[in-house]
């Protein structure tokens, strides 16, 4: 198993990750506290998809004392977005809706330029435009959300970026990210910028993202207090598996592994039918006799993460499919239908969204363009 911000391979052992990364499992009492403060339950928490955290208990302490907190997440615009990229954003929207807090979304055009050998600024700029539109379509509060590109916002943060960079040694980033003598210095510097938004406000920062991004937060937590800020908090999700099975994550570099936000209805259905790894048995008789192995069945896992939010219905499907009364084809049809409904709604919102409110004209965006971080 390998889990880094750039690569996830092998069968991911989440218990081991929690131990290796030194994070905490979200225990039932903490989840209950979060949901109580949020005034409702969340499907991704209930299903243990958001499963790990750093200092979420302290975020709740601050919230309960009326001190508040803020949210930060991001996206590297290396190409179009797939459904796995949208999932942390959907959870982030739930947090923002419930807690009415500010949210910063970093678009790391600089990261993608330096880490991809073949990347050109022109292409990255186009992907960033498109990605920002997809992100805005999630429906965040336009007056409490600021979506910014690193290369554009840099003038407002450069002195502070240097303060961060001055605190982080090469030997630290080498140990955390595996940089070598061949790594270009842009890439070596970049972690400073991913840390920067954790210092946007004096209150505590909570970062919803998949657990691959956690190495950055480890560095942040070593240096934040010496700069007069809180160690960042984080809430980590698992990975949406690739269509082909449980190893690795749905990946931008393997087109067939993912459902893309731009896939039309026919493509979605075809991909699910053709590629989605099934825990069903190879013959009808065996399936009827033994039932499907739900632990490896990709359509069932995807339904569990979010696409079948009704617990009773999910239980029914598990019972029917796991006992062999339901067949793989039926579960795949169900997932294709749910995904297509989800994507149709997303496309509709994307058509109408006012992107500028998130990047320039909304209340928080206007405030942020006036700020200088020194
Ligand atoms: P990026 O663009 O690789 O990923 C964007 C977000 O999607 C999550 N993610 C996934 N979640 C579930 N299943 C998957 N298969 C999957 N693939 C990716 C990532 O964890 C991330 O939350 N360097 C970052 C950009 C960034 C950022 C941040 C991300 C800057 N600041 C703060 C999170 C939080 C990147 O390239 O993400």
CSV table of N, CA, C and O in Angstrom, one decimal, residues 265-370:
chain,number,residue,atom,x,y,z
A,265,UNK,N,-25.2,10.4,-20.0
A,265,UNK,CA,-25.9,9.3,-19.4
A,265,UNK,C,-25.5,8.0,-19.9
A,265,UNK,O,-25.4,7.0,-19.2
A,266,UNK,N,-25.4,7.9,-21.3
A,266,UNK,CA,-25.1,6.7,-21.9
A,266,UNK,C,-23.7,6.2,-21.5
A,266,UNK,O,-23.5,5.0,-21.2
A,267,UNK,N,-22.8,7.1,-21.4
A,267,UNK,CA,-21.4,6.7,-21.0
A,267,UNK,C,-21.4,6.2,-19.6
A,267,UNK,O,-20.7,5.2,-19.3
A,268,UNK,N,-22.1,6.9,-18.7
A,268,UNK,CA,-22.1,6.4,-17.3
A,268,UNK,C,-22.6,5.0,-17.2
A,268,UNK,O,-22.0,4.1,-16.6
A,269,UNK,N,-23.8,4.8,-17.9
A,269,UNK,CA,-24.4,3.5,-17.8
A,269,UNK,C,-23.4,2.4,-18.4
A,269,UNK,O,-23.2,1.3,-17.8
A,270,UNK,N,-22.8,2.7,-19.5
A,270,UNK,CA,-22.0,1.8,-20.2
A,270,UNK,C,-20.8,1.4,-19.3
A,270,UNK,O,-20.4,0.3,-19.1
A,271,UNK,N,-20.2,2.5,-18.7
A,271,UNK,CA,-19.0,2.2,-17.8
A,271,UNK,C,-19.3,1.4,-16.6
A,271,UNK,O,-18.6,0.5,-16.3
A,272,UNK,N,-20.4,1.7,-16.0
A,272,UNK,CA,-20.8,0.9,-14.8
A,272,UNK,C,-21.1,-0.6,-15.2
A,272,UNK,O,-20.6,-1.5,-14.6
A,273,UNK,N,-21.8,-0.7,-16.3
A,273,UNK,CA,-22.1,-2.1,-16.7
A,273,UNK,C,-20.8,-2.9,-17.1
A,273,UNK,O,-20.7,-4.0,-16.8
A,274,UNK,N,-19.9,-2.2,-17.8
A,274,UNK,CA,-18.8,-2.9,-18.4
A,274,UNK,C,-17.6,-3.0,-17.3
A,274,UNK,O,-17.0,-4.1,-17.3
A,275,UNK,N,-17.4,-2.0,-16.6
A,275,UNK,CA,-16.1,-2.0,-15.8
A,275,UNK,C,-16.3,-2.2,-14.3
A,275,UNK,O,-15.4,-2.6,-13.6
A,276,UNK,N,-17.5,-1.8,-13.7
A,276,UNK,CA,-17.6,-1.8,-12.3
A,276,UNK,C,-17.4,-3.2,-11.7
A,276,UNK,O,-18.1,-4.2,-12.1
A,277,UNK,N,-16.4,-3.4,-10.9
A,277,UNK,CA,-16.1,-4.7,-10.3
A,277,UNK,C,-17.2,-5.2,-9.5
A,277,UNK,O,-17.7,-4.5,-8.6
A,278,UNK,N,-17.6,-6.5,-9.7
A,278,UNK,CA,-18.7,-7.0,-9.0
A,278,UNK,C,-18.3,-8.1,-8.0
A,278,UNK,O,-17.4,-8.9,-8.3
A,279,UNK,N,-19.0,-8.1,-6.9
A,279,UNK,CA,-18.8,-9.2,-5.9
A,279,UNK,C,-19.8,-10.3,-6.2
A,279,UNK,O,-19.9,-11.2,-5.4
A,280,UNK,N,-20.6,-10.2,-7.3
A,280,UNK,CA,-21.5,-11.2,-7.6
A,280,UNK,C,-20.8,-12.4,-8.1
A,280,UNK,O,-19.6,-12.4,-8.5
A,281,UNK,N,-21.5,-13.6,-8.1
A,281,UNK,CA,-20.9,-14.8,-8.5
A,281,UNK,C,-20.9,-15.0,-10.1
A,281,UNK,O,-21.7,-14.3,-10.7
A,282,UNK,N,-20.1,-15.9,-10.6
A,282,UNK,CA,-19.9,-16.0,-12.0
A,282,UNK,C,-21.1,-16.6,-12.7
A,282,UNK,O,-21.3,-16.4,-13.9
A,283,UNK,N,-21.9,-17.5,-12.0
A,283,UNK,CA,-23.1,-18.0,-12.7
A,283,UNK,C,-24.3,-17.6,-11.9
A,283,UNK,O,-24.2,-17.4,-10.7
A,284,UNK,N,-25.4,-17.7,-12.6
A,284,UNK,CA,-26.7,-17.3,-11.9
A,284,UNK,C,-27.0,-18.3,-10.8
A,284,UNK,O,-27.4,-17.9,-9.7
A,285,UNK,N,-26.7,-19.6,-11.0
A,285,UNK,CA,-27.0,-20.6,-9.9
A,285,UNK,C,-26.2,-20.2,-8.6
A,285,UNK,O,-26.7,-20.3,-7.5
A,286,UNK,N,-24.9,-20.0,-8.9
A,286,UNK,CA,-24.0,-19.7,-7.7
A,286,UNK,C,-24.4,-18.4,-7.0
A,286,UNK,O,-24.4,-18.3,-5.8
A,287,UNK,N,-24.8,-17.4,-7.8
A,287,UNK,CA,-25.3,-16.1,-7.2
A,287,UNK,C,-26.5,-16.4,-6.4
A,287,UNK,O,-26.6,-15.9,-5.2
A,288,UNK,N,-27.5,-17.1,-6.9
A,288,UNK,CA,-28.7,-17.4,-6.1
A,288,UNK,C,-28.4,-18.2,-4.9
A,288,UNK,O,-29.0,-18.0,-3.8
A,289,UNK,N,-27.3,-19.1,-5.0
A,289,UNK,CA,-27.0,-19.9,-3.8
A,289,UNK,C,-26.2,-19.2,-2.8
A,289,UNK,O,-26.4,-19.2,-1.6
A,290,UNK,N,-25.1,-18.5,-3.2
A,290,UNK,CA,-24.1,-17.9,-2.3
A,290,UNK,C,-24.3,-16.4,-2.0
A,290,UNK,O,-23.9,-15.9,-1.0
A,291,UNK,N,-24.9,-15.7,-3.0
A,291,UNK,CA,-25.1,-14.3,-2.8
A,291,UNK,C,-23.8,-13.6,-3.2
A,291,UNK,O,-22.7,-14.2,-3.3
A,292,UNK,N,-23.9,-12.2,-3.3
A,292,UNK,CA,-22.7,-11.4,-3.7
A,292,UNK,C,-21.8,-11.2,-2.5
A,292,UNK,O,-22.3,-11.1,-1.3
A,293,UNK,N,-20.5,-11.0,-2.7
A,293,UNK,CA,-19.5,-10.6,-1.7
A,293,UNK,C,-19.5,-9.0,-1.7
A,293,UNK,O,-18.9,-8.4,-2.5
A,294,UNK,N,-20.3,-8.5,-0.7
A,294,UNK,CA,-20.5,-7.0,-0.7
A,294,UNK,C,-19.2,-6.3,-0.4
A,294,UNK,O,-19.0,-5.1,-0.8
A,295,UNK,N,-18.3,-6.9,0.3
A,295,UNK,CA,-17.0,-6.2,0.7
A,295,UNK,C,-16.1,-5.9,-0.5
A,295,UNK,O,-15.3,-5.0,-0.4
A,296,UNK,N,-16.3,-6.5,-1.6
A,296,UNK,CA,-15.5,-6.2,-2.8
A,296,UNK,C,-16.3,-5.6,-3.9
A,296,UNK,O,-15.8,-5.2,-5.0
A,297,UNK,N,-17.6,-5.5,-3.7
A,297,UNK,CA,-18.5,-5.1,-4.8
A,297,UNK,C,-18.5,-3.5,-5.0
A,297,UNK,O,-19.0,-2.8,-4.1
A,298,UNK,N,-18.0,-3.0,-6.1
A,298,UNK,CA,-17.8,-1.6,-6.3
A,298,UNK,C,-19.2,-0.9,-6.3
A,298,UNK,O,-19.4,0.1,-5.6
A,299,UNK,N,-20.2,-1.4,-7.1
A,299,UNK,CA,-21.5,-0.7,-7.2
A,299,UNK,C,-22.1,-0.6,-5.8
A,299,UNK,O,-22.6,0.5,-5.4
A,300,UNK,N,-22.0,-1.6,-5.0
A,300,UNK,CA,-22.6,-1.5,-3.6
A,300,UNK,C,-21.8,-0.5,-2.8
A,300,UNK,O,-22.4,0.2,-2.0
A,301,UNK,N,-20.5,-0.5,-2.9
A,301,UNK,CA,-19.7,0.5,-2.1
A,301,UNK,C,-20.0,1.9,-2.5
A,301,UNK,O,-20.2,2.7,-1.6
A,302,UNK,N,-20.2,2.2,-3.8
A,302,UNK,CA,-20.5,3.5,-4.2
A,302,UNK,C,-21.9,3.9,-3.7
A,302,UNK,O,-22.1,5.0,-3.2
A,303,UNK,N,-22.8,3.0,-3.7
A,303,UNK,CA,-24.2,3.3,-3.2
A,303,UNK,C,-24.0,3.6,-1.7
A,303,UNK,O,-24.7,4.5,-1.2
A,304,UNK,N,-23.2,2.8,-1.0
A,304,UNK,CA,-23.0,3.0,0.5
A,304,UNK,C,-22.4,4.4,0.8
A,304,UNK,O,-22.8,4.9,1.8
A,305,UNK,N,-21.5,4.8,0.0
A,305,UNK,CA,-20.8,6.1,0.4
A,305,UNK,C,-21.8,7.2,0.4
A,305,UNK,O,-21.8,8.1,1.3
A,306,UNK,N,-22.7,7.3,-0.5
A,306,UNK,CA,-23.5,8.5,-0.7
A,306,UNK,C,-24.7,8.3,-1.6
A,306,UNK,O,-25.7,9.0,-1.4
A,307,UNK,N,-24.5,7.5,-2.6
A,307,UNK,CA,-25.6,7.5,-3.6
A,307,UNK,C,-26.9,6.9,-3.2
A,307,UNK,O,-27.9,7.0,-3.9
A,308,UNK,N,-26.9,6.1,-2.2
A,308,UNK,CA,-28.2,5.6,-1.6
A,308,UNK,C,-28.2,6.1,-0.1
A,308,UNK,O,-27.8,5.4,0.8
A,309,UNK,N,-28.7,7.3,0.1
A,309,UNK,CA,-28.6,7.9,1.4
A,309,UNK,C,-29.6,7.3,2.4
A,309,UNK,O,-29.5,7.5,3.6
A,310,UNK,N,-30.6,6.6,1.9
A,310,UNK,CA,-31.7,6.0,2.7
A,310,UNK,C,-31.1,4.7,3.4
A,310,UNK,O,-30.9,3.7,2.7
A,311,UNK,N,-30.9,4.8,4.7
A,311,UNK,CA,-30.3,3.6,5.4
A,311,UNK,C,-31.2,2.3,5.2
A,311,UNK,O,-30.6,1.2,5.1
A,312,UNK,N,-32.5,2.5,5.3
A,312,UNK,CA,-33.4,1.3,5.2
A,312,UNK,C,-33.2,0.7,3.8
A,312,UNK,O,-33.2,-0.5,3.7
A,313,UNK,N,-33.2,1.5,2.8
A,313,UNK,CA,-33.1,1.0,1.4
A,313,UNK,C,-31.7,0.3,1.2
A,313,UNK,O,-31.7,-0.7,0.6
A,314,UNK,N,-30.7,0.9,1.8
A,314,UNK,CA,-29.4,0.3,1.6
A,314,UNK,C,-29.3,-1.1,2.3
A,314,UNK,O,-28.8,-2.0,1.8
A,315,UNK,N,-30.0,-1.1,3.4
A,315,UNK,CA,-30.0,-2.4,4.2
A,315,UNK,C,-30.8,-3.4,3.4
A,315,UNK,O,-30.4,-4.6,3.3
A,316,UNK,N,-31.9,-3.0,2.8
A,316,UNK,CA,-32.7,-3.9,1.9
A,316,UNK,C,-31.8,-4.4,0.8
A,316,UNK,O,-31.8,-5.6,0.5
A,317,UNK,N,-31.1,-3.5,0.1
A,317,UNK,CA,-30.2,-4.0,-1.0
A,317,UNK,C,-29.2,-4.9,-0.5
A,317,UNK,O,-28.9,-6.0,-1.2
A,318,UNK,N,-28.5,-4.6,0.6
A,318,UNK,CA,-27.5,-5.5,1.1
A,318,UNK,C,-28.1,-6.9,1.4
A,318,UNK,O,-27.5,-7.9,1.1
A,319,UNK,N,-29.3,-6.9,2.0
A,319,UNK,CA,-29.9,-8.2,2.3
A,319,UNK,C,-30.2,-9.0,1.0
A,319,UNK,O,-29.9,-10.2,0.9
A,320,UNK,N,-30.8,-8.3,0.0
A,320,UNK,CA,-31.3,-9.0,-1.2
A,320,UNK,C,-30.1,-9.4,-2.0
A,320,UNK,O,-30.0,-10.6,-2.5
A,321,UNK,N,-29.1,-8.6,-2.2
A,321,UNK,CA,-27.9,-8.8,-3.0
A,321,UNK,C,-27.0,-9.8,-2.3
A,321,UNK,O,-26.5,-10.8,-3.0
A,322,UNK,N,-26.8,-9.6,-1.0
A,322,UNK,CA,-25.9,-10.5,-0.3
A,322,UNK,C,-26.4,-11.9,-0.2
A,322,UNK,O,-25.7,-12.8,0.0
A,323,UNK,N,-27.7,-12.1,-0.3
A,323,UNK,CA,-28.3,-13.4,-0.2
A,323,UNK,C,-28.6,-14.0,-1.5
A,323,UNK,O,-29.0,-15.2,-1.6
A,324,UNK,N,-28.3,-13.3,-2.6
A,324,UNK,CA,-28.5,-13.9,-3.9
A,324,UNK,C,-29.8,-13.7,-4.6
A,324,UNK,O,-30.0,-14.1,-5.7
A,325,UNK,N,-30.7,-13.0,-3.9
A,325,UNK,CA,-32.0,-12.7,-4.5
A,325,UNK,C,-31.9,-11.6,-5.6
A,325,UNK,O,-32.7,-11.6,-6.5
A,326,UNK,N,-31.0,-10.8,-5.4
A,326,UNK,CA,-30.8,-9.7,-6.3
A,326,UNK,C,-29.5,-10.0,-7.2
A,326,UNK,O,-28.6,-10.6,-6.6
A,327,UNK,N,-29.5,-9.6,-8.4
A,327,UNK,CA,-28.3,-9.9,-9.3
A,327,UNK,C,-27.5,-8.6,-9.5
A,327,UNK,O,-28.0,-7.5,-9.4
A,328,UNK,N,-26.2,-8.9,-9.9
A,328,UNK,CA,-25.3,-7.8,-10.2
A,328,UNK,C,-25.9,-6.7,-11.1
A,328,UNK,O,-25.8,-5.5,-10.9
A,329,UNK,N,-26.5,-7.2,-12.2
A,329,UNK,CA,-27.1,-6.3,-13.2
A,329,UNK,C,-28.1,-5.3,-12.6
A,329,UNK,O,-28.1,-4.2,-13.0
A,330,UNK,N,-28.9,-5.8,-11.7
A,330,UNK,CA,-29.9,-5.0,-11.0
A,330,UNK,C,-29.2,-3.9,-10.2
A,330,UNK,O,-29.6,-2.7,-10.2
A,331,UNK,N,-28.2,-4.3,-9.4
A,331,UNK,CA,-27.5,-3.3,-8.6
A,331,UNK,C,-26.8,-2.3,-9.4
A,331,UNK,O,-26.8,-1.1,-9.1
A,332,UNK,N,-26.2,-2.7,-10.5
A,332,UNK,CA,-25.5,-1.8,-11.4
A,332,UNK,C,-26.5,-0.8,-12.0
A,332,UNK,O,-26.2,0.4,-12.2
A,333,UNK,N,-27.7,-1.3,-12.5
A,333,UNK,CA,-28.7,-0.4,-13.0
A,333,UNK,C,-29.1,0.7,-12.0
A,333,UNK,O,-29.2,1.8,-12.3
A,334,UNK,N,-29.2,0.2,-10.8
A,334,UNK,CA,-29.6,1.1,-9.7
A,334,UNK,C,-28.6,2.2,-9.5
A,334,UNK,O,-28.9,3.4,-9.4
A,335,UNK,N,-27.3,1.8,-9.5
A,335,UNK,CA,-26.2,2.8,-9.3
A,335,UNK,C,-26.2,3.8,-10.5
A,335,UNK,O,-26.1,5.0,-10.3
A,336,UNK,N,-26.3,3.2,-11.7
A,336,UNK,CA,-26.2,4.1,-12.9
A,336,UNK,C,-27.4,5.1,-12.9
A,336,UNK,O,-27.1,6.3,-13.2
A,337,UNK,N,-28.5,4.7,-12.4
A,337,UNK,CA,-29.7,5.6,-12.3
A,337,UNK,C,-29.4,6.7,-11.3
A,337,UNK,O,-29.5,7.9,-11.6
A,338,UNK,N,-28.9,6.3,-10.2
A,338,UNK,CA,-28.6,7.3,-9.1
A,338,UNK,C,-27.5,8.3,-9.6
A,338,UNK,O,-27.6,9.5,-9.3
A,339,UNK,N,-26.5,7.7,-10.2
A,339,UNK,CA,-25.4,8.6,-10.6
A,339,UNK,C,-25.9,9.6,-11.7
A,339,UNK,O,-25.5,10.8,-11.7
A,340,UNK,N,-26.7,9.1,-12.6
A,340,UNK,CA,-27.1,10.0,-13.7
A,340,UNK,C,-28.1,11.1,-13.1
A,340,UNK,O,-28.0,12.2,-13.6
A,341,UNK,N,-28.8,10.7,-12.1
A,341,UNK,CA,-29.7,11.8,-11.5
A,341,UNK,C,-28.8,12.9,-10.9
A,341,UNK,O,-29.0,14.0,-11.0
A,342,UNK,N,-27.8,12.4,-10.2
A,342,UNK,CA,-26.9,13.2,-9.5
A,342,UNK,C,-26.1,14.2,-10.5
A,342,UNK,O,-26.0,15.4,-10.3
A,343,UNK,N,-25.6,13.6,-11.6
A,343,UNK,CA,-24.9,14.3,-12.6
A,343,UNK,C,-25.8,15.3,-13.3
A,343,UNK,O,-25.3,16.4,-13.7
A,344,UNK,N,-27.0,14.9,-13.6
A,344,UNK,CA,-27.9,15.8,-14.3
A,344,UNK,C,-28.2,17.1,-13.4
A,344,UNK,O,-28.2,18.2,-13.9
A,345,UNK,N,-28.4,16.9,-12.1
A,345,UNK,CA,-28.6,18.0,-11.2
A,345,UNK,C,-27.3,18.9,-11.2
A,345,UNK,O,-27.4,20.1,-11.2
A,346,UNK,N,-26.2,18.2,-11.1
A,346,UNK,CA,-24.9,19.0,-11.1
A,346,UNK,C,-24.8,19.8,-12.4
A,346,UNK,O,-24.5,21.0,-12.3
A,347,UNK,N,-25.0,19.3,-13.5
A,347,UNK,CA,-24.9,20.0,-14.8
A,347,UNK,C,-25.9,21.2,-14.8
A,347,UNK,O,-25.5,22.2,-15.3
A,348,UNK,N,-27.1,21.0,-14.3
A,348,UNK,CA,-28.0,22.1,-14.3
A,348,UNK,C,-27.5,23.3,-13.5
A,348,UNK,O,-27.6,24.4,-13.9
A,349,UNK,N,-27.0,22.9,-12.3
A,349,UNK,CA,-26.5,24.0,-11.4
A,349,UNK,C,-25.3,24.7,-12.0
A,349,UNK,O,-25.1,25.9,-11.9
A,350,UNK,N,-24.5,23.9,-12.7
A,350,UNK,CA,-23.3,24.4,-13.3
A,350,UNK,C,-23.6,25.4,-14.4
A,350,UNK,O,-22.9,26.4,-14.6
A,351,UNK,N,-24.7,25.2,-15.2
A,351,UNK,CA,-25.1,26.1,-16.2
A,351,UNK,C,-25.4,27.5,-15.7
A,351,UNK,O,-25.1,28.5,-16.3
A,352,UNK,N,-26.0,27.5,-14.5
A,352,UNK,CA,-26.6,28.7,-14.0
A,352,UNK,C,-25.7,29.4,-13.0
A,352,UNK,O,-26.1,30.5,-12.5
A,353,UNK,N,-24.6,28.8,-12.6
A,353,UNK,CA,-23.9,29.4,-11.4
A,353,UNK,C,-23.2,30.7,-11.8
A,353,UNK,O,-22.6,30.8,-12.9
A,354,UNK,N,-23.2,31.6,-10.8
A,354,UNK,CA,-22.5,32.9,-11.0
A,354,UNK,C,-21.1,32.7,-10.3
A,354,UNK,O,-20.9,33.0,-9.1
A,355,UNK,N,-20.1,32.3,-11.1
A,355,UNK,CA,-18.8,32.0,-10.6
A,355,UNK,C,-18.1,33.2,-10.0
A,355,UNK,O,-17.4,33.0,-8.9
A,356,UNK,N,-18.3,34.3,-10.6
A,356,UNK,CA,-17.6,35.5,-10.1
A,356,UNK,C,-17.9,35.9,-8.6
A,356,UNK,O,-17.1,36.4,-7.9
A,357,UNK,N,-19.1,35.5,-8.2
A,357,UNK,CA,-19.4,35.7,-6.8
A,357,UNK,C,-18.5,35.0,-5.8
A,357,UNK,O,-18.1,35.5,-4.7
A,358,UNK,N,-18.0,33.8,-6.3
A,358,UNK,CA,-17.1,33.1,-5.4
A,358,UNK,C,-15.7,33.5,-5.5
A,358,UNK,O,-14.9,33.4,-4.6
A,359,UNK,N,-15.3,34.1,-6.7
A,359,UNK,CA,-13.9,34.4,-6.9
A,359,UNK,C,-13.7,35.9,-6.7
A,359,UNK,O,-12.5,36.3,-6.3
A,360,UNK,N,-14.7,36.8,-6.8
A,360,UNK,CA,-14.4,38.2,-6.7
A,360,UNK,C,-15.5,39.1,-6.1
A,360,UNK,O,-15.2,40.0,-5.3
A,361,UNK,N,-16.8,38.8,-6.3
A,361,UNK,CA,-17.8,39.8,-6.0
A,361,UNK,C,-18.5,39.5,-4.7
A,361,UNK,O,-19.2,40.4,-4.1
A,362,UNK,N,-18.5,38.2,-4.2
A,362,UNK,CA,-19.2,37.9,-3.0
A,362,UNK,C,-18.6,38.6,-1.8
A,362,UNK,O,-17.5,39.2,-1.9
A,363,UNK,N,-19.2,38.6,-0.7
A,363,UNK,CA,-18.8,39.3,0.5
A,363,UNK,C,-17.4,38.9,0.9
A,363,UNK,O,-16.4,39.7,1.1
A,364,UNK,N,-17.2,37.6,1.1
A,364,UNK,CA,-15.9,37.1,1.6
A,364,UNK,C,-14.8,37.3,0.5
A,364,UNK,O,-13.7,37.7,0.9
A,365,UNK,N,-15.2,37.1,-0.7
A,365,UNK,CA,-14.2,37.3,-1.8
A,365,UNK,C,-13.7,38.7,-1.8
A,365,UNK,O,-12.5,39.0,-1.9
A,366,UNK,N,-14.6,39.7,-1.7
A,366,UNK,CA,-14.2,41.1,-1.7
A,366,UNK,C,-13.3,41.4,-0.5
A,366,UNK,O,-12.3,42.1,-0.7
A,367,UNK,N,-13.6,40.9,0.7
A,367,UNK,CA,-12.8,41.1,1.8
A,367,UNK,C,-11.4,40.5,1.6
A,367,UNK,O,-10.4,41.1,1.9
A,368,UNK,N,-11.3,39.3,1.0
A,368,UNK,CA,-10.0,38.7,0.8
A,368,UNK,C,-9.1,39.4,-0.2
A,368,UNK,O,-7.9,39.4,0.0
A,369,UNK,N,-9.7,40.0,-1.2
A,369,UNK,CA,-8.9,40.7,-2.2
A,369,UNK,C,-8.3,42.0,-1.6
A,369,UNK,O,-7.3,42.5,-2.1
A,370,UNK,N,-9.0,42.5,-0.5
A,370,UNK,CA,-8.4,43.7,0.2
A,370,UNK,C,-7.3,43.3,1.2
A,370,UNK,O,-6.6,44.2,1.6
